[in-house]
Coordinates of C-alpha atoms in Angstrom, one line a residue:
X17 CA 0.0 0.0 0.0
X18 CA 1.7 3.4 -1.0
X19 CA -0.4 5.9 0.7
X20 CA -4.5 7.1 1.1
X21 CA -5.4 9.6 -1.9
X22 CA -6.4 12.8 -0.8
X23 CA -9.9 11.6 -0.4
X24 CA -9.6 8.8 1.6
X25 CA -7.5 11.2 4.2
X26 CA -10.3 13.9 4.0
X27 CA -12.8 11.3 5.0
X28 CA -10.8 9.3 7.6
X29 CA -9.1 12.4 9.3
X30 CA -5.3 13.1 9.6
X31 CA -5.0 11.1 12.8
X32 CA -7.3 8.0 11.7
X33 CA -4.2 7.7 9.5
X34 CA -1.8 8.2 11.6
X35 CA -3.3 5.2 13.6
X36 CA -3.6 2.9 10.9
X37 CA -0.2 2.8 10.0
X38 CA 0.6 4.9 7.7
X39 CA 3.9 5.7 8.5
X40 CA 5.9 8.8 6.7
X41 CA 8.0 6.9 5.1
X42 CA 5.8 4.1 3.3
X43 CA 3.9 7.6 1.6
X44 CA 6.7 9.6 1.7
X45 CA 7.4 9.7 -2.1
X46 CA 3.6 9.4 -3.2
X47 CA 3.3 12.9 -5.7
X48 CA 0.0 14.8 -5.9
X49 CA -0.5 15.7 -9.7
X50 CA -3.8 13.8 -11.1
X51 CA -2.4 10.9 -13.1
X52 CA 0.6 10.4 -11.6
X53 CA 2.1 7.7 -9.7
X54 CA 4.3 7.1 -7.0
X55 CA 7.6 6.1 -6.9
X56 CA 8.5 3.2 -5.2
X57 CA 12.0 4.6 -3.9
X58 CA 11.5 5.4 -0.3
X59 CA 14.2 8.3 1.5
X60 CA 16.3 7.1 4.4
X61 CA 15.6 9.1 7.7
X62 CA 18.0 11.5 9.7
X63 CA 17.6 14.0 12.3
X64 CA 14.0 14.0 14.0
X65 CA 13.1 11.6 11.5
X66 CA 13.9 14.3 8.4
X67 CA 14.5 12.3 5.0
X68 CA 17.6 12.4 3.6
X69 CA 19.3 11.9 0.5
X70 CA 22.1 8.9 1.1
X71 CA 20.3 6.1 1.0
X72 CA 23.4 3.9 2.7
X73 CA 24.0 1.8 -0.4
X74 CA 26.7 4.0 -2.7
X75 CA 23.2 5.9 -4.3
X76 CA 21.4 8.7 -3.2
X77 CA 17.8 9.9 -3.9
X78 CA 17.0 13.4 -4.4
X79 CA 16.7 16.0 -3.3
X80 CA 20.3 16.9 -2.0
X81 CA 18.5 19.3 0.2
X82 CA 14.5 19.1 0.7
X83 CA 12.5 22.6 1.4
X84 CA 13.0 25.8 0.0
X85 CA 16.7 26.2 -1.4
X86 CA 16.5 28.0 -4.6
X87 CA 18.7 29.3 -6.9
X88 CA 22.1 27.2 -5.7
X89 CA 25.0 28.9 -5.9
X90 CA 27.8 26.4 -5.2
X91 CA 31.9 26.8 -5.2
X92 CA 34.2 24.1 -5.0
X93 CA 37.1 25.0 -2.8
X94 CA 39.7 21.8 -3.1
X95 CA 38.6 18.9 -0.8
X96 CA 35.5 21.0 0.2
X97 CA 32.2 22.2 -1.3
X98 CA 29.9 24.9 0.2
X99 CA 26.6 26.2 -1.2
X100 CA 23.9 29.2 -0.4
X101 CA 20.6 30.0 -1.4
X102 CA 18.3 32.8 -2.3
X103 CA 17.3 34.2 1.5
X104 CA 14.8 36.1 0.1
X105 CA 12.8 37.7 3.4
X106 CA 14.6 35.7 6.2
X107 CA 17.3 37.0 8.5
X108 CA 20.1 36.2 9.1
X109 CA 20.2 35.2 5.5
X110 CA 22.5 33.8 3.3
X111 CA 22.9 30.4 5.0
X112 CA 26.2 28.5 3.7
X113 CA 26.5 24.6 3.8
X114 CA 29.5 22.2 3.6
X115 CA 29.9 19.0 1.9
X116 CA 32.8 16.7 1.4
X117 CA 30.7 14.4 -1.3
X118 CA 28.4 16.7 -3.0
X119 CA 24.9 14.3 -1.0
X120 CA 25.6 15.0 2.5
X121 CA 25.4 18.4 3.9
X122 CA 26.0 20.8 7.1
X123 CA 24.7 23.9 8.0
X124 CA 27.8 26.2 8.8
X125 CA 26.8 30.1 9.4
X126 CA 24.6 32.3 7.8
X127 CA 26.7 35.1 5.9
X128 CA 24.1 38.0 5.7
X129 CA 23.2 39.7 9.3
X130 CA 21.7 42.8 7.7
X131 CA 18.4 43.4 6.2
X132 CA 19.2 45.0 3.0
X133 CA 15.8 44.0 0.8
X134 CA 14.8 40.2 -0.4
X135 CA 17.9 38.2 -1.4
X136 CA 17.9 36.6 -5.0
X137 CA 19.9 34.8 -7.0
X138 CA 23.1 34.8 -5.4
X139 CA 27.1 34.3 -6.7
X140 CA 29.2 32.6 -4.3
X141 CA 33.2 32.8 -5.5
X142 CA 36.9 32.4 -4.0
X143 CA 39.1 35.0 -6.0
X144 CA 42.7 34.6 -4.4
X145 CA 42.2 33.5 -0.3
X146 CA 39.2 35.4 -0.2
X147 CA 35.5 34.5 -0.2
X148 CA 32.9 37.0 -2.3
X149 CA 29.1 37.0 -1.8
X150 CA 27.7 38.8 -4.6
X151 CA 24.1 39.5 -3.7
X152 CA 20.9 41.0 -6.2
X153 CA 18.4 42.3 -3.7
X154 CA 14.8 43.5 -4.6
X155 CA 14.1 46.9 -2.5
X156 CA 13.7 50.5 -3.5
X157 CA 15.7 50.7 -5.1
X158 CA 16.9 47.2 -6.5
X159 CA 20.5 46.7 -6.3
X160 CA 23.6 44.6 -6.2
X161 CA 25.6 44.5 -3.4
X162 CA 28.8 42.4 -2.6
X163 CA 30.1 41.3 0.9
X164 CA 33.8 39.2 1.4
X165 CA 35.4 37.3 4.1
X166 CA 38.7 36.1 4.8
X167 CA 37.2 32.7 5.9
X168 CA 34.1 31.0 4.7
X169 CA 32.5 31.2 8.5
X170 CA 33.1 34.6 8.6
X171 CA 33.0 37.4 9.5
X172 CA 32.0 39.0 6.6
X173 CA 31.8 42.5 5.6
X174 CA 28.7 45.1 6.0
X175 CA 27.0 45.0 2.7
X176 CA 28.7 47.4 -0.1
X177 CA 26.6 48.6 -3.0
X178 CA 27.7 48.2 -6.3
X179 CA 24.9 50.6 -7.5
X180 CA 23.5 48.3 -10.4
X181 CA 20.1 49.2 -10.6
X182 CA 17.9 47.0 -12.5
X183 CA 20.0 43.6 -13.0
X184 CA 19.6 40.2 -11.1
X185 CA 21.5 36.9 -11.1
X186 CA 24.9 37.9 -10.6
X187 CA 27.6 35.4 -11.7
X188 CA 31.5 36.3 -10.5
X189 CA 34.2 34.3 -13.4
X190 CA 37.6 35.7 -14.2
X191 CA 38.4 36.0 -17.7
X192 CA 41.3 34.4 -19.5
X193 CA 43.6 37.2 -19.3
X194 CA 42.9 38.1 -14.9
X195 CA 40.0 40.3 -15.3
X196 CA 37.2 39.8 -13.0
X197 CA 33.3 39.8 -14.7
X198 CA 29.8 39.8 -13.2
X199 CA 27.7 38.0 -15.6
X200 CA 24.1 39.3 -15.2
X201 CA 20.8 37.8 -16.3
X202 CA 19.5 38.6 -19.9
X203 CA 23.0 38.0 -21.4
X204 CA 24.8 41.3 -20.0
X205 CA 28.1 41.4 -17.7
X206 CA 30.3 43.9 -16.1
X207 CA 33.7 44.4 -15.4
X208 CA 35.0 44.8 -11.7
X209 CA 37.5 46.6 -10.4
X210 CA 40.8 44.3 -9.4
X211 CA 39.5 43.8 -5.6
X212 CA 36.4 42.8 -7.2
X213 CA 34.2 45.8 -4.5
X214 CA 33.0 48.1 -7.2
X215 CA 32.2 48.4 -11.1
X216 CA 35.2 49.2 -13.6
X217 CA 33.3 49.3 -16.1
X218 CA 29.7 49.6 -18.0
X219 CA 27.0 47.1 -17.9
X220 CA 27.3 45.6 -21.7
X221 CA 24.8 42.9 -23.7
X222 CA 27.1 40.3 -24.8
X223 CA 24.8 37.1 -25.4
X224 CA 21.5 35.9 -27.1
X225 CA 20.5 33.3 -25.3
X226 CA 19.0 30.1 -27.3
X227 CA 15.3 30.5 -27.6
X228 CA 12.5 27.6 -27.1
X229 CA 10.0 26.5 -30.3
X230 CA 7.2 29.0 -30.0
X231 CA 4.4 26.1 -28.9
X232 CA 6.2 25.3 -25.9
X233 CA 4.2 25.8 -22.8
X234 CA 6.3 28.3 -20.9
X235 CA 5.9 31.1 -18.4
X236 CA 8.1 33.5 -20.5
X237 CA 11.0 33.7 -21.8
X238 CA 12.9 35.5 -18.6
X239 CA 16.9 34.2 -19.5
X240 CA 18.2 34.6 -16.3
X241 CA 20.6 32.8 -13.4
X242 CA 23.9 32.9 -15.7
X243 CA 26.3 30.8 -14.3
X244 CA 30.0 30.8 -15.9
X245 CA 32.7 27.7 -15.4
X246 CA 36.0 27.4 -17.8
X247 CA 36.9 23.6 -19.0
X248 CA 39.9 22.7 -21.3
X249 CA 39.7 25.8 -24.0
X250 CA 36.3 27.0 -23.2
X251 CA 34.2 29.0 -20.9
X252 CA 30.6 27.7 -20.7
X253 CA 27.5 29.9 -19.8
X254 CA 24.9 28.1 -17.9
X255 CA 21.4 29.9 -18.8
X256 CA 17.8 29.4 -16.8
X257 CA 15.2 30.2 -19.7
X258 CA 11.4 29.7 -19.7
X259 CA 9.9 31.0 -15.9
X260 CA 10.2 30.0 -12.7
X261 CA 7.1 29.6 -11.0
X262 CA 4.9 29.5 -13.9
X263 CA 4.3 26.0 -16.1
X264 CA 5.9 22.8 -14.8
X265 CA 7.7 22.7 -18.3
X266 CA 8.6 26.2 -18.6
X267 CA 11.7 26.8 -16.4
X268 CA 15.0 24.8 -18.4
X269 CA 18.5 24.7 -18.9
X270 CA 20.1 26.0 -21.7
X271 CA 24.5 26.3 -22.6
X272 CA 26.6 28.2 -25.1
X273 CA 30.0 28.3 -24.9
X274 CA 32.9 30.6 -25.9
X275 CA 37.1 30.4 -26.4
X276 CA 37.1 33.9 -24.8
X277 CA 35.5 35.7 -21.5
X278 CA 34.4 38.3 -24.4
X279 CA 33.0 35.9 -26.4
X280 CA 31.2 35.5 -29.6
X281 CA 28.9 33.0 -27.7
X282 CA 27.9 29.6 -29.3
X283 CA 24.9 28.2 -28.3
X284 CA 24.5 24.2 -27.6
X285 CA 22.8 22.6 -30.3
X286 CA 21.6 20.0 -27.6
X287 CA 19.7 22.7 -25.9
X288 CA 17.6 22.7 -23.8
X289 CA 20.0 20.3 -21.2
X290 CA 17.4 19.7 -19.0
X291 CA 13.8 20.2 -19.2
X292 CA 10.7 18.5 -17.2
X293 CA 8.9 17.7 -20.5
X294 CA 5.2 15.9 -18.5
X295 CA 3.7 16.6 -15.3
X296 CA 3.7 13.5 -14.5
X297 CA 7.7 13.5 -13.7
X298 CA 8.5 14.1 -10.1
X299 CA 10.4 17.0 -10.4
X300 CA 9.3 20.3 -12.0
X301 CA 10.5 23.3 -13.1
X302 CA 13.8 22.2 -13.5
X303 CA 16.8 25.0 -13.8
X304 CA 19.2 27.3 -12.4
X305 CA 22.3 24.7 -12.9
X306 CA 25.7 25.1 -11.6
X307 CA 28.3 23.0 -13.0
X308 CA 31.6 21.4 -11.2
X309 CA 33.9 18.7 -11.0
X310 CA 33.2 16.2 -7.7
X311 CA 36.6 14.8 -5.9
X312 CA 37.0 12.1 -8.4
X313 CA 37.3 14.5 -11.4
X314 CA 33.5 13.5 -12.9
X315 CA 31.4 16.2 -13.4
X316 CA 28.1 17.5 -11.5
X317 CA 25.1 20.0 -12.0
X318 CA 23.0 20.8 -9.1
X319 CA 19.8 23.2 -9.5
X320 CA 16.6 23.4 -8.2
X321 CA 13.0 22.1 -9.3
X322 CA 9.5 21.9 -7.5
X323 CA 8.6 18.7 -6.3
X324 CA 5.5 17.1 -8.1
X325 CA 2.9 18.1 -5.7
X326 CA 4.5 20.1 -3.3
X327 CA 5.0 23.4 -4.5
X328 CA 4.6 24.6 -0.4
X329 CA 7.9 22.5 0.1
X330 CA 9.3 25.3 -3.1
X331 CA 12.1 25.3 -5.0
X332 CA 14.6 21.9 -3.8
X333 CA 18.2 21.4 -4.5
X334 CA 18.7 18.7 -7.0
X335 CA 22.2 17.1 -7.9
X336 CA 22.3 15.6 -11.1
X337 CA 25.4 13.7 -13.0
X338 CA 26.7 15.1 -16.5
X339 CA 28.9 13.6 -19.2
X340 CA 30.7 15.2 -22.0
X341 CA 30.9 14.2 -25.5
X342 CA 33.4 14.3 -28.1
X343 CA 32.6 17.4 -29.6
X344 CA 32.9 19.2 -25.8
X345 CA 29.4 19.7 -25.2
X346 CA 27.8 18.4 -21.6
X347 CA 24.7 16.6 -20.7
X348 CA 22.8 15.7 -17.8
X349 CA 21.9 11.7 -17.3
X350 CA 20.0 12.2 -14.3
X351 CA 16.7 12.2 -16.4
X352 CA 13.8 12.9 -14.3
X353 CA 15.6 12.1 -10.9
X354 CA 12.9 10.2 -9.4
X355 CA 15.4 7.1 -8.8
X356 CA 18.3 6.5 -6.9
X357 CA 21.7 7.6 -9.1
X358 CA 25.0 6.5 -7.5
X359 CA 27.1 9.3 -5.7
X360 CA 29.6 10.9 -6.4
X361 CA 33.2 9.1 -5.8
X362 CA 36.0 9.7 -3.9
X363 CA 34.6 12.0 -1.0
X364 CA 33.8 12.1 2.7
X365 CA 30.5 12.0 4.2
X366 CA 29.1 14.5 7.0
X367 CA 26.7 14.0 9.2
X368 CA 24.0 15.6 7.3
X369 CA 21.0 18.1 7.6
X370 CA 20.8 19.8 11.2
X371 CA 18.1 18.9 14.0
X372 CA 14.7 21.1 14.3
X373 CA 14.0 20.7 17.2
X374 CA 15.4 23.1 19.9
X375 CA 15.8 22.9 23.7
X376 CA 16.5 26.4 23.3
X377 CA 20.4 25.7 25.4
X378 CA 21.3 29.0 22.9
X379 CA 20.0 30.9 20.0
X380 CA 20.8 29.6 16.7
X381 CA 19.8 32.6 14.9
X382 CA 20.7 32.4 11.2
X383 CA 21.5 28.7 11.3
X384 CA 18.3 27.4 12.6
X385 CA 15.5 30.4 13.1
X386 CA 15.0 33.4 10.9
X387 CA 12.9 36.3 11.2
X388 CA 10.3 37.3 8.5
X389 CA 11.2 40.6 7.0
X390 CA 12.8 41.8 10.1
X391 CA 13.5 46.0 11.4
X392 CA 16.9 47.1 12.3
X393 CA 16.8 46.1 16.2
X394 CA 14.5 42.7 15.5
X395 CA 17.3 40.4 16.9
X396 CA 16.6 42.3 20.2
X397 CA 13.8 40.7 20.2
X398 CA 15.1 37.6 20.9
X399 CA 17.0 36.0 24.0
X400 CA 17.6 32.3 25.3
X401 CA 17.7 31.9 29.2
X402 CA 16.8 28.7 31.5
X403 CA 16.6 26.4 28.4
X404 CA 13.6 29.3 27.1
X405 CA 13.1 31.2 24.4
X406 CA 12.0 34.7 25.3
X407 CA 10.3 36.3 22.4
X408 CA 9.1 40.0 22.5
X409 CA 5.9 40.9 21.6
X410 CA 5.5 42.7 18.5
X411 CA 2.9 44.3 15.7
X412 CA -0.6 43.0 16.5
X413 CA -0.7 39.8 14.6
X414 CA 1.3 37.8 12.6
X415 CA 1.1 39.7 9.4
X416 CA 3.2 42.3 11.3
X417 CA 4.8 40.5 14.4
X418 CA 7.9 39.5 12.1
X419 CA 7.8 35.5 13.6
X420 CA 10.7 33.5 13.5
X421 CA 10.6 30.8 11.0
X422 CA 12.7 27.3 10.5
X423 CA 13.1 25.7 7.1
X424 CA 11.4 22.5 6.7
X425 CA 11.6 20.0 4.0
X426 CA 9.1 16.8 4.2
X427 CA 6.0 16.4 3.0
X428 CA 4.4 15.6 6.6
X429 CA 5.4 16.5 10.2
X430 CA 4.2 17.9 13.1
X431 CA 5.9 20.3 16.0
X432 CA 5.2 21.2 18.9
X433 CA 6.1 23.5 21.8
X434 CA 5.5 24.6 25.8
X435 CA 3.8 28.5 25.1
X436 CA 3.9 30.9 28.3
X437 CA 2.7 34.4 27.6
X438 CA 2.0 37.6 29.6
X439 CA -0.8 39.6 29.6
X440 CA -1.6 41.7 27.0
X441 CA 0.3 38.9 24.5
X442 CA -1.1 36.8 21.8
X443 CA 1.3 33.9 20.9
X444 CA 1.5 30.4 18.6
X445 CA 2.4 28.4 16.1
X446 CA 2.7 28.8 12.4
X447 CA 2.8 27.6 8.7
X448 CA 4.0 30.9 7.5
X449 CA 4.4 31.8 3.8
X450 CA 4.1 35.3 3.8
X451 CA 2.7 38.2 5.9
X452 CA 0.2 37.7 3.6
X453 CA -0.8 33.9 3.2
X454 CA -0.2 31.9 6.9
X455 CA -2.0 29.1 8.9
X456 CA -2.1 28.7 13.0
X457 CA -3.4 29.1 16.2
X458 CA -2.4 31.3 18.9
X459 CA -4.2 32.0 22.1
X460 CA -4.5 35.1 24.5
X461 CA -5.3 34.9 28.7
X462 CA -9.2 34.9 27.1
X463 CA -9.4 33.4 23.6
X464 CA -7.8 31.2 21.4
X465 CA -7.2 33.1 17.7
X466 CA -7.6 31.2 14.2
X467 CA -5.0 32.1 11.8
X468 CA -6.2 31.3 8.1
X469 CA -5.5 32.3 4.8
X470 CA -3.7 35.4 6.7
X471 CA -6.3 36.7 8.7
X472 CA -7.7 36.0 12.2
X473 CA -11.0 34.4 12.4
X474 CA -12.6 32.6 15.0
X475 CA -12.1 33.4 18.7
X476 CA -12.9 30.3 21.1
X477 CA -13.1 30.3 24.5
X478 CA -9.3 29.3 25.8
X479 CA -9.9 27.1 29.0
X480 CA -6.0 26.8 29.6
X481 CA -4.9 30.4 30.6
X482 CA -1.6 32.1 30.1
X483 CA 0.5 28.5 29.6
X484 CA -0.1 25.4 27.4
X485 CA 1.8 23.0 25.4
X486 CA 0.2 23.4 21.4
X487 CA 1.2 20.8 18.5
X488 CA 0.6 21.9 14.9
X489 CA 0.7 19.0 12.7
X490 CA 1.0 18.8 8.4
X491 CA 0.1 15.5 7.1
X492 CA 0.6 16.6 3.2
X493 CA -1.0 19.6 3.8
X494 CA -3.8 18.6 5.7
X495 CA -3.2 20.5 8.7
X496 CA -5.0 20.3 12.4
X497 CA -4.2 21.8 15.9
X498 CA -4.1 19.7 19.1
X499 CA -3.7 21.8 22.7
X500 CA -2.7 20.3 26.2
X501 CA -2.8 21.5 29.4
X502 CA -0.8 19.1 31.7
X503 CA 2.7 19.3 29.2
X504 CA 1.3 16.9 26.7
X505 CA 0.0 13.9 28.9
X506 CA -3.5 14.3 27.3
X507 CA -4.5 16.3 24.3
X508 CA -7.5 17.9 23.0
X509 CA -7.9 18.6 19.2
X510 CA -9.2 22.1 18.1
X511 CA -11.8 22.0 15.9
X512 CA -10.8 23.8 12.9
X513 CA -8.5 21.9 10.7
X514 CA -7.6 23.0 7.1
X515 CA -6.2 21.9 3.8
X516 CA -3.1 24.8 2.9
X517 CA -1.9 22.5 -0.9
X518 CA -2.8 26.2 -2.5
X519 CA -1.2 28.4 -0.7
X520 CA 2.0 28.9 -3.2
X521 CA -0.5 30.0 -5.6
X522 CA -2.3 32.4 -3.9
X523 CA 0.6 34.9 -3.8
X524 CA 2.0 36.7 -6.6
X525 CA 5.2 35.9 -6.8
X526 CA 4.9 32.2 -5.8
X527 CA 8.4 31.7 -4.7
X528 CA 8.2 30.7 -1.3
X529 CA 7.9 28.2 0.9
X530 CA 5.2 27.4 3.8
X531 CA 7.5 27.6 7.4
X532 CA 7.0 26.2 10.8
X533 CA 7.1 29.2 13.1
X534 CA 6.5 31.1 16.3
X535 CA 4.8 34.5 17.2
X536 CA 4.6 36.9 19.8
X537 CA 2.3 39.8 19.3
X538 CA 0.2 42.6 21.3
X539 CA 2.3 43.7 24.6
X540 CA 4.7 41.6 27.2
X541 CA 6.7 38.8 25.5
X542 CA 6.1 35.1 25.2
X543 CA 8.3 32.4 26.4
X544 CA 8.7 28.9 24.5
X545 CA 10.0 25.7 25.6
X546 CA 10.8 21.9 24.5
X547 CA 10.3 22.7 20.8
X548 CA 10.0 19.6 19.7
X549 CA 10.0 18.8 15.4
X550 CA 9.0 15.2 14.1
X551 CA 9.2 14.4 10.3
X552 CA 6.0 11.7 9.6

């Protein structure tokens, strides 16, 4: 048996499942798209049960990295490997990883401790012993900024503005004879100075990227997220084409290639590399690639793609094998990367991935919890004491409250936490996608408060006061409240579940990801203990 459909779990209730069985893992791979099937390739489990992509056996399944890392940006520094993401609205952002062997991953520290706008696309290099972030960030007005660091953990630099209104997607590559080049999206570049902190140059159009057959079902045609490698005698530009977060066969890979940094620019006539062609493949959207050699000398891409079903997980870190052929043109052999592929050779393991739950010992801002769109003094807000976490009351709900959010990547879970609050608070758990589009329930000294579709609706009677233990769980986006007054000995359900599988689609932009979070909001503070995560 792979799983109930939709229906049957609508009509037997999330925890009738849970009680018959149905573990995480025997549905964990079931997709969501009418006429698709499961796969029968089941994820191993890691930290508080979180599935992982080393499957113990020399093969991996993806993804890499499960939830919302978009738009990898990964450098290869000898033995090592780290990779960041687009932050977007989450401080500390800018989180980098480490791997040894390309599947298994740690969280190190995030880069990014100011709140300069929404982070894109970012450009992660090494030029000499030093370590550049170039960041695109969308404020008013848009801009590219660049931070460096002597050591990969930091500290980094204060953000410096390269004043580059207008561009996204930077991509740092030095040329053939030294000189240092941002490559931007919609086939432009500019030159940097030698210290690679400010523009020595113009912003100049230098490539046409391949276009699609005019019947393809796209988004738009939006060539953006170069990214720039040199093999043998050629560079190669890497090119996203076709929309993100529109058509599950719009966003693709495309690759030209040229003898010189300043081109002419020959497209691939394999193009596009990589493109989900059916929504019934697992993985959607497919693009964004970076390519790089692995510690045995065989080459890698990684990007991102939405997982069939599960656009609330968004955009996941895929890692996909490429080959070269005789005329020096790559190609990725992944196909639709719903089986296990063998790993990569000749590196080390880590322990992977990074536990959720949080006794609250210290503060793992940045690595762990993030704050929504975050003011200047919002880490104030914050303090650990007496294996607590004090959280100050702010805005009036959480549209406004900027709640602290963790990152997590299965398709069911559940979490759950001790909540004290003061009077004059109002304080809970979350699925946050935006200030906009969130699920929960939070409770005053009076009154319980019902947080859907981003507003606060009914107001209950609370019979537990100013302290209770609350447990939010997500069974594939059926979602229900449980509420405890004696610590979690005995629980009593609240009696307004919902279904959240639309959410990504109710925004604009659709970029984002639906986060397990905490708020505090009114007057006073809140304090949370035993925060306790469990992947189904």
């Amino acid at each position: 048996m792979t799983g109930l459909t939709r229906r049957g779990l609508l009509e037997a209730g999330g925890s009738a499942a849970l009680a018959a069985g149905i573990s995480g893992e025997a549905r964990a791979v079931s997709v969501g798209a009418a006429g698709s099937a499961p796969t029968r390739f089941p994820w191993r489990r890691g930290l508080d049960g979180q599935r992982i992509a080393d499957l113990g056996d020399g093969t991996f399944l993806n993804p890499i990295l499960s939830g919302d890392h978009p738009d990898p940006a990964i450098l290869k520094d000898g033995p090592d490997y780290y990779m960041t993401f687009s932050s977007f609205d989450s401080y500390p952002g800018l989180l980098i990883w480490h791997s040894r062997d390309l599947v298994n991953w740690r969280p190190l520290k995030a880069a990014l401790h100011r709140n300069i706008g929404a982070v894109w696309a970012v450009s992660l290099a090494k030029h000499g012993s030093r370590y550049y972030l170039y960041i695109p960030v969308k404020s008013t007005p848009n801009s590219i900024y660049v931070i460096w660091a002597d050591h990969i953990e930091g500290p980094w630099s204060d953000p410096i503005d390269l004043e580059m209104h207008d561009h996204i997607d930077p991509c740092h590559v030095e040329g053939e004879d030294g000189t240092r080049w941002l490559f931007l999206s919609g086939g432009d570049r500019v030159r940097l100075s030698a210290d690679g902190l400010s523009k020595a140059g113009p912003v100049e159009h230098v490539y046409d990227p391949w276009h699609y057959p005019s019947d393809w079902i796209v988004e738009g045609f939006s060539p953006e997220g170069p990214k720039v490698f040199r093999r043998g005698d050629y560079f190669y530009l890497v090119t996203a084409v076709g929309g993100t977060a529109g058509p599950p066969t719009g966003h693709m890979v495309i690759a030209a290639r040229s003898r010189s940094i300043d081109g002419p620019w020959e497209n691939c006539p394999h193009n596009p590399i990589v493109r989900t062609t059916s929504v019934d493949e697992r993985w959607w959207s497919r693009g964004h690639a970076s390519l790089f050699e692995a510690p045995d000398g065989a080459w890698w891409s990684v990007y991102h793609g939405y997982e069939n079903g599960y656009y609330t997980l968004g955009r996941q870190a895929l890692l996909d094998p490429v080959t070269w052929d005789a005329d020096g043109w790559f190609h990725m052999t992944g196909g639709d990367l719903s089986r296990p592929i063998a790993k990569p050779k000749g590196g080390t393991a880590l322990t992977h991935g990074q536990k959720l739950s949080d006794d609250f010992a210290r503060l793992e801002l940045g690595t762990k919890w993030n704050f929504f769109k975050p003011g200047p003094q919002e880490a104030q807000r914050a303090s650990v004491s007496g294996n607590a976490l004090h959280l100050a009351a702010s805005g009036t709900a959480p549209h406004d409250s900027s709640p602290l959010l963790l990152l997590a990547g299965d398709q069911a879970y559940r979490f759950e936490c001790d909540i004290e609050i003061d009077p004059g608070t109002t304080a809970g758990l979350l699925l946050y996608y935006d200030e906009k589009l969130y699920a929960g329930l939070g409770f005053n000294k009076e009154h319980f408060v019902t947080h859907q579709y981003g507003m606060e609706r009914g107001k209950p009677r609370n019979p537990f006061g100013q302290s209770m233990r609350m447990r939010v769980t997500n069974d594939r986006h059926i979602v229900w409240y449980d509420m405890s007054g004696d610590g979690g000995k005995s629980w009593s359900r609240f009696d307004r579940g919902m279904e959240v599988s639309g959410y990504h689609h109710n925004v604009r932009n659709g970029f984002l990801m639906l986060r397990p979070g905490l708020y505090a909001a009114g007057q006073g503070g809140a304090r949370f203990r035993n925060f306790h995560f469990e992947a189904l």
